[in-house]
Coordinates of C-alpha atoms in Angstrom, one line a residue:
Chain A
M1 CA -35.4 15.6 4.5
T2 CA -33.1 18.3 3.0
A3 CA -35.5 21.1 3.9
K4 CA -35.2 20.3 7.5
I5 CA -31.5 20.7 7.8
P6 CA -31.3 24.6 7.9
E7 CA -33.8 24.5 10.8
V8 CA -31.7 22.1 12.8
K9 CA -28.7 24.2 12.0
A10 CA -30.4 27.3 13.3
K11 CA -31.3 25.7 16.6
V12 CA -28.0 23.9 17.4
K13 CA -24.7 25.7 16.6
P14 CA -21.6 23.6 16.2
T15 CA -19.3 24.2 19.1
K16 CA -15.8 23.0 20.1
P17 CA -16.0 22.7 23.9
W18 CA -12.4 21.3 23.8
A19 CA -11.0 24.4 22.1
P20 CA -9.4 27.1 24.4
T21 CA -11.6 30.0 25.3
T22 CA -10.8 33.6 24.4
R23 CA -9.7 34.2 27.9
E24 CA -7.4 31.2 27.9
R25 CA -5.9 32.4 24.6
A26 CA -5.4 35.8 26.0
V27 CA -3.6 34.3 29.0
D28 CA -1.4 32.2 26.7
I29 CA -0.4 35.3 24.7
G30 CA 0.1 37.2 28.0
A31 CA 2.4 34.4 29.1
I32 CA 4.6 34.8 26.0
L33 CA 4.7 38.6 26.4
L34 CA 5.6 38.2 30.0
A35 CA 8.4 35.8 29.1
I36 CA 9.7 38.2 26.5
L37 CA 9.6 41.1 29.0
G38 CA 11.2 39.0 31.6
T39 CA 13.9 37.9 29.2
F40 CA 14.9 41.5 28.5
I41 CA 14.9 42.5 32.1
A42 CA 16.9 39.4 33.2
V43 CA 19.5 39.7 30.4
G44 CA 19.8 43.5 30.9
L45 CA 20.4 43.1 34.6
S46 CA 22.7 40.2 34.5
E47 CA 26.1 39.6 32.9
L48 CA 24.6 37.5 30.1
K49 CA 25.3 38.5 26.6
G50 CA 24.4 37.6 23.0
K51 CA 21.4 36.1 21.1
L52 CA 21.9 32.7 22.7
A53 CA 21.4 34.2 26.1
Y54 CA 18.1 35.7 25.1
A55 CA 16.9 32.4 23.6
G56 CA 18.0 30.4 26.7
V57 CA 16.5 32.7 29.2
F58 CA 13.3 33.0 27.2
L59 CA 13.0 29.2 27.0
L60 CA 13.4 28.9 30.8
L61 CA 10.9 31.6 31.5
I62 CA 8.2 30.4 29.1
I63 CA 8.5 26.9 30.5
S64 CA 8.1 28.1 34.1
I65 CA 5.3 30.5 33.3
N66 CA 3.4 27.8 31.3
F67 CA 4.0 25.3 34.1
I68 CA 2.6 27.6 36.8
Q69 CA -0.3 28.7 34.6
N70 CA -1.3 25.2 33.7
Y71 CA -0.9 24.1 37.3
L72 CA -3.3 26.8 38.5
R73 CA -5.7 26.0 35.6
S74 CA -5.8 22.2 35.5
G75 CA -3.5 20.7 38.1
I76 CA -0.1 19.0 38.3
A77 CA -0.6 16.5 35.4
A78 CA -1.4 19.2 32.9
A79 CA 1.5 21.3 34.2
K80 CA 4.0 18.5 33.6
D81 CA 2.4 18.0 30.2
S82 CA 3.0 21.6 29.4
I83 CA 6.8 21.2 29.9
A84 CA 6.9 18.5 27.2
S85 CA 4.8 20.4 24.7
T86 CA 6.7 23.7 25.3
F87 CA 10.0 21.8 24.6
A88 CA 8.4 20.3 21.4
V89 CA 7.4 23.7 20.1
A90 CA 10.9 25.1 20.9
G91 CA 12.4 22.1 19.1
V92 CA 10.3 22.8 16.0
L93 CA 11.4 26.5 16.0
V94 CA 15.1 25.5 16.4
T95 CA 14.7 23.1 13.5
L96 CA 12.9 25.6 11.3
L97 CA 15.3 28.5 12.0
P98 CA 18.2 27.3 9.8
I99 CA 15.9 26.2 7.0
V100 CA 14.2 29.6 6.9
S101 CA 17.5 31.4 7.2
I102 CA 19.0 29.4 4.3
L103 CA 16.0 30.0 2.1
Y104 CA 16.1 33.7 3.0
A105 CA 19.8 34.0 2.3
I106 CA 19.5 32.2 -1.1
F107 CA 16.6 34.4 -2.2
E108 CA 18.2 37.6 -1.0
R109 CA 21.6 37.0 -2.6
G110 CA 20.2 35.1 -5.7
K111 CA 17.9 37.8 -6.9
T112 CA 20.6 40.2 -8.1
G113 CA 21.9 37.6 -10.5
L114 CA 18.5 36.6 -11.7
K115 CA 18.4 37.8 -15.3
F116 CA 16.6 36.4 -18.3
N117 CA 19.8 35.8 -20.2
L118 CA 20.6 33.1 -17.6
F119 CA 18.3 30.8 -19.4
T120 CA 19.4 31.7 -23.0
S121 CA 23.1 31.7 -23.0
D122 CA 26.1 29.8 -21.6
M123 CA 29.5 30.9 -20.3
K124 CA 31.5 30.0 -23.4
L125 CA 32.4 33.6 -24.3
N126 CA 32.1 35.2 -20.9
G127 CA 34.6 35.5 -18.1
P128 CA 34.0 35.9 -14.3
N129 CA 34.3 39.7 -14.5
D130 CA 31.6 40.2 -17.2
P131 CA 28.4 42.0 -16.2
L132 CA 25.5 39.9 -15.1
N133 CA 23.5 40.6 -18.3
Q134 CA 25.9 38.6 -20.3
G135 CA 26.4 34.9 -20.2
G136 CA 24.2 32.4 -18.4
L137 CA 23.7 28.9 -17.1
L138 CA 21.9 27.3 -20.0
H139 CA 24.8 24.8 -20.3
A140 CA 24.3 23.8 -16.6
L141 CA 20.6 23.5 -17.1
V142 CA 21.0 21.3 -20.2
G143 CA 23.9 19.3 -18.7
S144 CA 22.1 18.6 -15.5
G145 CA 19.0 17.7 -17.5
I146 CA 20.8 15.2 -19.7
M147 CA 22.8 13.6 -17.0
V148 CA 19.9 13.2 -14.6
T149 CA 17.9 11.7 -17.5
I150 CA 20.6 9.2 -18.2
A151 CA 20.8 8.3 -14.6
L152 CA 17.0 8.0 -14.5
L153 CA 16.9 5.7 -17.5
I154 CA 19.4 3.4 -15.8
S155 CA 18.2 3.4 -12.3
L156 CA 14.4 3.4 -12.9
P157 CA 14.2 -0.2 -14.1
I158 CA 17.0 -1.5 -11.9
G159 CA 15.6 0.2 -8.8
I160 CA 12.0 -0.9 -9.2
L161 CA 13.0 -4.4 -10.3
T162 CA 15.2 -4.7 -7.2
A163 CA 12.3 -3.5 -5.0
I164 CA 10.0 -6.1 -6.7
Y165 CA 12.6 -8.8 -6.0
L166 CA 12.9 -7.8 -2.4
T167 CA 9.1 -7.6 -1.7
E168 CA 7.4 -9.9 -4.2
I169 CA 9.7 -12.6 -5.5
K170 CA 12.0 -13.1 -2.5
G171 CA 14.6 -15.7 -2.4
L172 CA 18.0 -16.6 -1.0
L173 CA 19.4 -13.3 -2.1
T174 CA 16.8 -11.1 -0.4
R175 CA 18.7 -10.5 2.8
P176 CA 22.1 -9.8 1.2
I177 CA 20.6 -7.6 -1.4
K178 CA 18.6 -5.7 1.2
F179 CA 21.8 -5.2 3.2
L180 CA 23.7 -4.1 0.1
V181 CA 21.0 -1.6 -1.0
Q182 CA 21.0 -0.1 2.5
S183 CA 24.7 0.2 2.6
M184 CA 24.8 1.6 -0.9
S185 CA 22.4 4.4 0.1
G186 CA 25.1 5.5 2.6
V187 CA 27.9 5.5 0.1
P188 CA 29.5 9.0 -0.1
S189 CA 28.8 10.5 -3.5
I190 CA 32.5 11.1 -4.2
V191 CA 33.0 7.3 -4.1
A192 CA 30.5 6.9 -6.9
G193 CA 32.4 9.4 -8.9
L194 CA 35.8 7.7 -8.1
F195 CA 34.3 4.3 -9.1
I196 CA 33.3 5.5 -12.5
L197 CA 36.6 7.4 -12.9
S198 CA 38.7 4.3 -12.2
A199 CA 36.4 1.7 -13.7
I200 CA 35.4 3.4 -17.0
V201 CA 37.0 6.8 -17.6
F202 CA 40.7 5.9 -17.0
P203 CA 40.7 2.4 -18.6
I204 CA 38.3 3.0 -21.4
T205 CA 37.1 6.4 -22.5
K206 CA 40.1 8.4 -21.2
T207 CA 38.0 11.6 -21.3
P208 CA 35.2 12.8 -19.0
S209 CA 31.7 13.1 -20.5
G210 CA 28.1 13.6 -19.7
L211 CA 27.5 9.9 -20.0
M212 CA 30.0 9.1 -17.3
G213 CA 28.3 11.7 -15.1
G214 CA 25.0 10.0 -15.7
F215 CA 26.5 6.6 -14.7
A216 CA 27.9 8.1 -11.5
L217 CA 24.5 9.6 -10.6
A218 CA 22.8 6.3 -11.4
I219 CA 24.9 4.6 -8.7
L220 CA 23.5 7.1 -6.2
M221 CA 20.0 7.0 -7.5
I222 CA 19.5 3.2 -7.6
P223 CA 19.5 2.7 -3.8
T224 CA 17.1 5.6 -3.2
I225 CA 14.6 4.4 -5.8
A226 CA 15.0 0.7 -4.7
R227 CA 14.5 1.5 -1.0
T228 CA 11.6 3.9 -1.4
S229 CA 9.8 1.5 -3.9
E230 CA 10.3 -1.4 -1.5
E231 CA 8.6 0.6 1.3
V232 CA 5.8 1.4 -1.1
L233 CA 5.3 -2.2 -2.3
L234 CA 5.3 -3.4 1.3
L235 CA 2.2 -1.2 2.0
I236 CA 0.2 -3.1 -0.7
P237 CA -2.0 -5.5 1.3
E238 CA -1.3 -9.2 1.0
D239 CA -4.9 -10.0 0.1
L240 CA -4.5 -8.2 -3.3
R241 CA -1.6 -10.6 -4.2
E242 CA -3.6 -13.6 -3.0
A243 CA -6.7 -12.4 -4.9
G244 CA -4.6 -12.1 -8.1
V245 CA -3.1 -15.5 -7.7
A246 CA -6.4 -17.1 -6.8
L247 CA -7.8 -15.9 -10.1
G248 CA -5.3 -17.9 -12.0
G249 CA -2.6 -15.3 -12.5
T250 CA 1.0 -16.2 -12.5
Q251 CA 3.2 -14.4 -10.0
W252 CA 4.6 -12.1 -12.6
R253 CA 1.1 -11.3 -14.1
T254 CA -0.1 -10.6 -10.6
I255 CA 2.8 -8.2 -9.9
S256 CA 2.5 -6.4 -13.2
Q257 CA -1.3 -6.2 -13.4
I258 CA -2.3 -5.8 -9.7
V259 CA 0.6 -4.9 -7.4
V260 CA 2.5 -2.3 -9.4
P261 CA -0.7 -0.5 -10.6
A262 CA -1.9 -0.4 -7.0
A263 CA 1.4 1.1 -5.9
K264 CA 1.7 3.4 -8.9
S265 CA 1.5 6.8 -7.2
G266 CA 4.0 5.7 -4.5
L267 CA 6.4 4.4 -7.1
I268 CA 6.2 7.7 -9.0
T269 CA 7.1 9.4 -5.7
A270 CA 10.0 7.1 -5.3
V271 CA 11.4 8.0 -8.7
I272 CA 11.0 11.7 -8.1
L273 CA 12.8 11.4 -4.7
G274 CA 15.6 9.6 -6.5
V275 CA 15.9 12.5 -9.0
A276 CA 15.8 15.1 -6.3
R277 CA 18.5 13.1 -4.5
V278 CA 21.0 13.5 -7.3
A279 CA 20.0 16.7 -9.0
G280 CA 22.2 18.7 -6.6
E281 CA 25.1 16.2 -6.5
T282 CA 28.4 17.8 -7.0
A283 CA 31.4 15.6 -6.1
P284 CA 31.0 12.8 -8.7
L285 CA 30.3 15.3 -11.5
V286 CA 33.4 17.3 -10.7
L287 CA 35.4 14.1 -11.3
V288 CA 33.8 12.6 -14.3
S289 CA 31.7 15.0 -16.3
G290 CA 34.4 17.6 -17.0
G291 CA 32.2 20.6 -16.4
G292 CA 32.4 22.7 -19.6
D293 CA 31.2 26.2 -20.0
A294 CA 29.5 25.7 -23.4
V295 CA 26.2 24.0 -24.1
N296 CA 27.0 20.4 -25.0
L297 CA 24.1 18.3 -26.2
N298 CA 26.2 15.2 -26.8
P299 CA 26.5 13.1 -23.6
A300 CA 29.0 10.7 -25.3
A301 CA 31.8 13.2 -25.9
G302 CA 33.2 16.4 -24.5
P303 CA 32.8 18.0 -21.0
M304 CA 29.3 18.7 -19.8
G305 CA 28.3 21.4 -17.4
S306 CA 25.9 21.0 -14.5
F307 CA 24.2 23.1 -11.9
P308 CA 26.4 22.1 -8.9
F309 CA 29.5 22.5 -11.1
Y310 CA 28.5 25.9 -12.3
I311 CA 27.8 27.0 -8.7
W312 CA 31.1 25.7 -7.5
K313 CA 33.1 27.2 -10.4
S314 CA 31.5 30.6 -10.1
F315 CA 32.3 30.7 -6.4
T316 CA 35.9 29.9 -6.9
F317 CA 36.4 32.9 -9.3
G318 CA 35.6 35.1 -6.3
T319 CA 34.6 38.2 -8.3
P320 CA 31.4 40.0 -7.2
E321 CA 29.7 39.1 -10.6
S322 CA 30.6 35.5 -10.5
I323 CA 29.5 35.2 -6.9
A324 CA 26.1 36.7 -7.8
R325 CA 25.9 34.2 -10.7
A326 CA 26.6 31.4 -8.2
W327 CA 23.8 32.5 -5.9
A328 CA 21.4 32.8 -8.8
G329 CA 22.3 29.3 -9.8
I330 CA 21.7 28.0 -6.3
F331 CA 18.3 29.8 -6.3
I332 CA 17.2 28.2 -9.6
L333 CA 18.4 24.7 -8.6
L334 CA 16.5 25.0 -5.3
L335 CA 13.4 26.1 -7.1
L336 CA 13.7 23.1 -9.5
I337 CA 14.1 20.6 -6.6
F338 CA 11.2 22.2 -4.8
A339 CA 9.1 21.8 -7.9
L340 CA 10.1 18.1 -8.0
F341 CA 9.1 17.6 -4.4
I342 CA 5.8 19.3 -4.9
T343 CA 5.1 17.2 -7.9
A344 CA 5.9 14.1 -5.9
R345 CA 3.5 15.2 -3.2
L346 CA 0.7 15.9 -5.7
L347 CA 1.2 12.6 -7.5
G348 CA 1.5 10.7 -4.3
G349 CA -1.6 12.2 -2.9
D350 CA -4.2 10.9 -5.3
R351 CA -4.3 7.6 -3.5
N352 CA -7.9 7.7 -2.4
K353 CA -9.5 8.1 -5.8
K354 CA -13.1 7.3 -6.0
Chain B
M1 CA -37.7 -19.1 6.1
T2 CA -37.3 -15.6 7.3
N3 CA -39.5 -16.3 10.3
S4 CA -37.3 -19.2 11.4
T5 CA -34.1 -17.2 11.0
E6 CA -35.3 -14.6 13.4
K7 CA -35.7 -17.2 16.2
E8 CA -33.1 -17.8 18.8
T9 CA -30.3 -20.1 18.0
T10 CA -31.6 -23.3 19.5
P11 CA -31.1 -26.7 18.1
S12 CA -34.7 -27.0 17.1
S13 CA -34.8 -23.7 15.2
L14 CA -31.5 -24.5 13.5
S15 CA -32.7 -27.9 12.4
S16 CA -35.9 -26.4 11.2
V17 CA -34.0 -23.8 9.2
A18 CA -31.9 -26.6 7.7
A19 CA -35.0 -28.6 6.9
A20 CA -36.8 -25.6 5.4
A21 CA -33.7 -24.8 3.3
A22 CA -33.5 -28.4 2.2
S23 CA -37.1 -28.6 1.1
K24 CA -36.9 -25.3 -0.6
K25 CA -33.9 -26.4 -2.6
K26 CA -36.0 -29.2 -4.1
Q27 CA -34.3 -32.3 -5.0
S28 CA -32.5 -31.0 -8.1
T29 CA -29.2 -30.6 -6.1
G30 CA -27.2 -33.5 -4.9
A31 CA -25.1 -36.3 -6.5
Q32 CA -24.0 -35.3 -9.9
G33 CA -20.6 -37.0 -9.3
V34 CA -17.7 -36.0 -7.1
G35 CA -16.3 -32.6 -8.0
L36 CA -13.5 -32.4 -5.6
E37 CA -12.1 -35.0 -3.2
A38 CA -9.7 -34.3 -0.3
R39 CA -7.8 -37.4 0.7
G40 CA -6.0 -37.5 4.0
I41 CA -5.1 -33.8 4.1
H42 CA -2.5 -32.8 6.7
A43 CA -1.1 -29.3 7.0
W44 CA 1.7 -27.8 8.9
F45 CA 2.9 -24.3 9.7
G46 CA 6.6 -24.8 10.4
D47 CA 6.7 -27.7 12.8
K48 CA 3.2 -27.3 14.0
L49 CA 0.6 -29.7 12.7
V50 CA -2.6 -27.7 12.2
L51 CA -4.7 -30.2 10.3
E52 CA -4.8 -33.9 10.7
D53 CA -6.1 -36.4 8.2
I54 CA -9.0 -34.7 6.6
S55 CA -10.9 -36.6 4.0
L56 CA -14.0 -35.1 2.4
D57 CA -15.8 -35.4 -0.9
F58 CA -17.5 -32.4 -2.4
W59 CA -20.3 -33.3 -4.8
S60 CA -20.9 -31.3 -7.9
G61 CA -23.8 -28.9 -7.7
T62 CA -23.9 -28.8 -3.9
V63 CA -23.0 -26.4 -1.2
T64 CA -20.8 -27.7 1.6
A65 CA -20.4 -25.6 4.7
L66 CA -17.4 -26.0 7.0
I67 CA -18.1 -24.9 10.6
G68 CA -16.1 -25.0 13.8
P69 CA -14.5 -22.7 16.3
S70 CA -11.7 -20.3 15.3
G71 CA -8.3 -21.8 14.9
C72 CA -9.6 -25.3 14.0
G73 CA -8.1 -25.2 10.5
K74 CA -11.1 -24.6 8.3
S75 CA -9.5 -21.8 6.4
T76 CA -6.2 -23.7 6.1
F77 CA -8.1 -26.7 4.8
I78 CA -9.9 -24.8 2.0
R79 CA -6.6 -23.1 1.1
T80 CA -5.0 -26.5 0.5
L81 CA -7.8 -27.2 -2.1
N82 CA -6.7 -24.5 -4.5
R83 CA -3.0 -24.5 -3.5
M84 CA -3.1 -21.2 -1.7
H85 CA -1.7 -22.8 1.4
E86 CA 1.8 -22.8 -0.1
F87 CA 1.9 -19.0 -0.1
I88 CA 2.5 -18.9 3.6
P89 CA 6.2 -19.2 4.5
G90 CA 7.0 -22.4 6.3
A91 CA 3.8 -24.1 5.2
A92 CA 3.8 -27.9 4.4
M93 CA 1.1 -30.4 3.6
A94 CA 0.5 -34.1 3.0
G95 CA -2.4 -35.9 1.3
E96 CA -4.1 -35.6 -2.1
V97 CA -6.7 -33.2 -3.5
L98 CA -8.4 -34.9 -6.5
L99 CA -9.9 -32.5 -9.0
N100 CA -11.8 -34.6 -11.7
G101 CA -9.8 -37.5 -10.5
R102 CA -6.3 -35.9 -10.7
D103 CA -4.2 -34.8 -7.8
V104 CA -3.7 -31.0 -7.9
Y105 CA -0.4 -31.6 -6.1
E106 CA 0.9 -33.9 -8.8
S107 CA 4.3 -32.8 -9.9
G108 CA 4.1 -31.0 -13.3
T109 CA 0.7 -29.7 -12.6
D110 CA 0.1 -26.1 -13.8
V111 CA -0.9 -24.5 -10.6
T112 CA -2.5 -21.5 -12.3
K113 CA -4.9 -23.8 -14.2
I114 CA -5.9 -25.4 -10.8
R115 CA -6.7 -21.9 -9.4
L116 CA -8.7 -21.1 -12.5
K117 CA -10.9 -24.2 -11.9
V118 CA -11.0 -23.7 -8.1
G119 CA -11.9 -20.1 -7.5
M120 CA -11.8 -18.3 -4.2
V121 CA -13.6 -15.5 -2.4
F122 CA -11.9 -14.1 0.6
Q123 CA -13.0 -13.1 4.1
K124 CA -12.4 -9.4 3.5
P125 CA -13.7 -7.9 0.2
N126 CA -10.5 -7.2 -1.8
P127 CA -11.4 -5.5 -5.1
F128 CA -8.3 -4.3 -7.0
P129 CA -8.0 -0.6 -6.1
S130 CA -6.4 0.5 -9.4
M131 CA -9.3 -1.0 -11.4
T132 CA -12.8 0.0 -12.3
I133 CA -15.8 -2.2 -11.5
A134 CA -15.8 -3.6 -15.0
D135 CA -12.0 -4.1 -15.0
N136 CA -12.3 -5.9 -11.6
V137 CA -14.8 -8.4 -12.9
L138 CA -12.7 -9.1 -16.0
A139 CA -9.3 -9.0 -14.1
G140 CA -9.1 -12.8 -14.1
L141 CA -9.1 -12.9 -17.9
K142 CA -6.3 -10.3 -18.0
L143 CA -4.3 -12.1 -15.3
A144 CA -4.6 -15.6 -16.9
Q145 CA -4.4 -14.1 -20.4
L146 CA -7.7 -15.7 -21.5
K147 CA -9.6 -14.6 -24.5
V148 CA -13.3 -14.4 -24.6
P149 CA -15.4 -13.4 -27.7
N150 CA -17.6 -10.9 -26.0
K151 CA -16.4 -9.2 -22.8
D152 CA -19.5 -7.1 -22.3
D153 CA -21.7 -10.2 -22.2
L154 CA -19.4 -11.9 -19.8
L155 CA -19.3 -8.8 -17.6
E156 CA -23.1 -8.6 -17.5
E157 CA -23.5 -12.3 -16.9
C158 CA -21.1 -12.4 -14.0
L159 CA -22.5 -9.3 -12.3
L160 CA -26.0 -10.7 -12.8
R161 CA -25.0 -14.1 -11.2
A162 CA -23.4 -12.3 -8.3
G163 CA -26.5 -10.2 -7.9
L164 CA -24.8 -6.9 -8.4
W165 CA -25.8 -5.9 -12.0
S166 CA -28.8 -3.7 -11.2
E167 CA -26.8 -1.8 -8.6
V168 CA -23.7 -1.0 -10.7
K169 CA -24.8 -1.2 -14.4
D170 CA -24.7 2.6 -14.7
R171 CA -21.4 3.1 -13.0
L172 CA -19.2 0.3 -14.4
S173 CA -16.3 2.7 -14.9
A174 CA -16.3 3.8 -11.2
Y175 CA -13.5 2.4 -9.1
G176 CA -14.2 -0.8 -7.1
G177 CA -13.3 0.9 -3.8
S178 CA -16.3 3.3 -4.2
L179 CA -18.8 0.4 -3.5
S180 CA -20.1 -0.5 -0.1
G181 CA -18.6 -3.5 1.7
G182 CA -21.4 -5.9 0.7
Q183 CA -21.3 -4.7 -2.9
Q184 CA -17.5 -5.1 -2.9
Q185 CA -17.8 -8.7 -1.8
R186 CA -20.4 -9.4 -4.5
L187 CA -18.0 -7.7 -6.9
C188 CA -15.3 -10.2 -5.7
I189 CA -17.7 -13.0 -6.3
A190 CA -18.4 -11.8 -9.8
R191 CA -14.7 -11.5 -10.4
S192 CA -14.1 -15.1 -9.5
L193 CA -17.0 -16.2 -11.7
A194 CA -15.6 -14.6 -14.8
V195 CA -12.9 -17.3 -15.3
R196 CA -15.7 -19.9 -15.0
P197 CA -14.5 -22.0 -12.1
E198 CA -16.0 -25.4 -11.5
I199 CA -15.6 -25.0 -7.8
L200 CA -15.8 -21.9 -5.6
L201 CA -14.2 -21.7 -2.2
M202 CA -15.6 -19.0 0.1
D203 CA -13.6 -18.2 3.2
E204 CA -16.1 -16.6 5.6
P205 CA -17.4 -14.4 2.8
C206 CA -19.9 -12.6 5.0
S207 CA -18.0 -12.1 8.2
A208 CA -17.2 -8.4 7.5
L209 CA -20.7 -7.6 6.2
D210 CA -24.0 -6.4 7.7
P211 CA -27.1 -8.7 7.7
G212 CA -28.6 -7.2 4.6
S213 CA -25.5 -7.8 2.5
T214 CA -25.2 -11.2 4.0
L215 CA -28.7 -12.1 2.9
R216 CA -27.9 -10.9 -0.7
I217 CA -24.8 -13.0 -0.8
E218 CA -26.6 -16.1 0.5
E219 CA -29.1 -15.7 -2.3
T220 CA -26.2 -15.4 -4.7
I221 CA -24.8 -18.7 -3.3
S222 CA -28.1 -20.5 -3.7
E223 CA -28.4 -19.3 -7.3
L224 CA -24.8 -20.3 -8.1
S225 CA -25.1 -23.7 -6.4
S226 CA -27.1 -25.3 -9.3
S227 CA -24.2 -24.8 -11.7
M228 CA -21.1 -25.3 -9.5
T229 CA -19.6 -26.8 -6.4
I230 CA -19.4 -24.4 -3.5
I231 CA -17.4 -24.8 -0.3
I232 CA -18.1 -22.2 2.3
V233 CA -16.3 -21.7 5.6
T234 CA -18.6 -19.9 8.1
H235 CA -18.9 -19.0 11.7
N236 CA -22.5 -18.3 11.4
M237 CA -24.4 -21.6 12.0
Q238 CA -27.7 -20.0 10.8
Q239 CA -25.9 -19.3 7.5
A240 CA -24.6 -22.9 7.3
A241 CA -28.1 -24.2 7.9
R242 CA -29.6 -21.8 5.3
V243 CA -27.3 -22.2 2.4
S244 CA -25.6 -25.6 2.6
D245 CA -26.6 -29.2 1.5
Y246 CA -23.8 -30.8 3.5
T247 CA -22.0 -29.6 6.6
G248 CA -18.6 -30.6 8.0
F249 CA -17.7 -29.8 11.6
F250 CA -14.0 -29.2 12.4
L251 CA -12.6 -29.1 15.9
S252 CA -9.2 -28.7 17.5
D253 CA -8.7 -29.8 21.1
G254 CA -5.6 -27.8 21.4
G255 CA -3.8 -30.0 18.9
P256 CA -4.3 -30.2 15.1
G257 CA -7.8 -29.6 13.7
Q258 CA -9.8 -32.6 12.8
L259 CA -13.0 -33.3 11.0
V260 CA -15.4 -34.5 13.7
E261 CA -18.4 -35.2 11.6
V262 CA -19.8 -34.6 8.1
G263 CA -23.2 -35.2 6.8
A264 CA -26.3 -33.7 5.3
T265 CA -26.9 -30.3 6.8
S266 CA -30.3 -31.2 8.2
D267 CA -28.8 -34.2 10.0
I268 CA -25.9 -32.2 11.5
F269 CA -28.2 -29.7 12.9
S270 CA -31.1 -32.0 14.0
R271 CA -29.5 -35.3 14.9
P272 CA -25.7 -35.1 15.0
K273 CA -23.9 -38.3 15.7
D274 CA -21.1 -36.9 17.7
I275 CA -21.7 -35.3 21.1
R276 CA -19.1 -32.6 20.3
T277 CA -21.0 -31.6 17.2
E278 CA -24.2 -31.4 19.2
N279 CA -22.5 -29.3 21.8
Y280 CA -21.2 -26.9 19.2
V281 CA -24.4 -26.5 17.1
T282 CA -26.5 -26.0 20.3
G283 CA -24.1 -23.3 21.4
R284 CA -22.8 -25.0 24.5
F285 CA -19.2 -24.1 23.5
G286 CA -17.2 -22.4 20.8

């Protein structure tokens, strides 16, 4: 059997009759070039000015050229189709533009402040005018890490148990809780900070601390984890639950032994999304964590720095050095969040294990 | 037997299949006492009555097939037998299901114990995706927190009885989802055997399978039937004729499903008492 396969391959080549031919591709590229040329001529000859004019004229031209070309090639239906797809491609470009531009700006401005000492020292002894090879953001790294961990420890069990209640146990409270969780995910982050400030910091502890920051972040994290986990659990087919129960499992045994393990990778993704949601949160931390300049490993006492706070503070100093520090901080924070999303993707992707 | 199964579905061939199957089974099967009794079962979904007054006895050590057109309440009926009916929101029921003389709906009954004694195999193979083949078979022990002295022996025994052992013995740590559909269904049968049920409910266990896998599962059913009570819902009348000792015919005339006729399988297929049964088994409708 296996010996025959090369022969067959040699006789019949795999083709893609539906793919555009070289000529059609050339025509497509020609259309774009023509539209670019036309844009320059039209803008040059008319009173139009600015980048927006170029973009608008180009869009109009490319749509009409594609329309005519598709009409000549395949008829009116294909021509109409080309309008929609050209608009879709244009939409994608318009969406990507700000993202790419932001990433470029952050990298471009962040790289001057990227020094190794960023990761080894804090700003305890350094002022805004100090050169970039002194001081660092270790306190922000440590503080963000501690507060996000506190938030995670609180919201992981609460969020997942809420999702289990909503999808598995169900009851009279399902609808109000679902409504509440949905509204909570829309709560502005400063409200979470104000709540902790007025409910715990003012009446009880009197001073800001990392623990309070963790509490405020947990308020923001719970709805994200609960909603994402709910969606994940809803995807688990009903027959698995029935099979578990039919084997003599109680509901809780079925949930813990069958449903949750089956949803494991999705639940991990939910948690990572929750972390990414709060890692860059600024407003509540400004209110309740104090935002110190020294590394503080004790979440129960003393101000604690964080990435967003560090960035905000460095910007407000306004000196060239501190602005460079701020951009470097943004760059590192962004890298960390990217790393989280990529981890979520990788862990969420191993669903079809064999 | 294989010759007769290849024939057209005519009344004479079905009855001959049933007769051949009956003679092949020898006379070892049959009355060893009533394993499960359904008494006046009614079932509702919301306000809609879907099953009306079904009474049926299932004898230990026999296979009972439930046949009838789609939507006549066969599946709903067997789901009332192990109390799976109550999982559907808005479901209600009336009547009694006596397991060893006690009503499974009696208040204070531990429903998980009922489901341990009355196992179930579903229409679609549903191995647990997060578990290996071995873990799947033993999942019931884990779920019900049962202890057994030797798990490996139980694993082998269940897979042997389900007719899957020789195919999977070298890959017990592979995931259940890597098996073919027919193997998955036999894995599900092995899984339900591991908690040692007295009664096994099978809800169209072969409807998603190819003929070869169907044949393997029918052999499995025949082997199991000596030691337990099997109730199988099927749309395949050849299958009912081949595997069952008794057959019940369900029908719904637009209203709730009713039990039209029940009797020895060879009688149902060769000389049904009710004209509606005759019409159905001869393929005149449904």
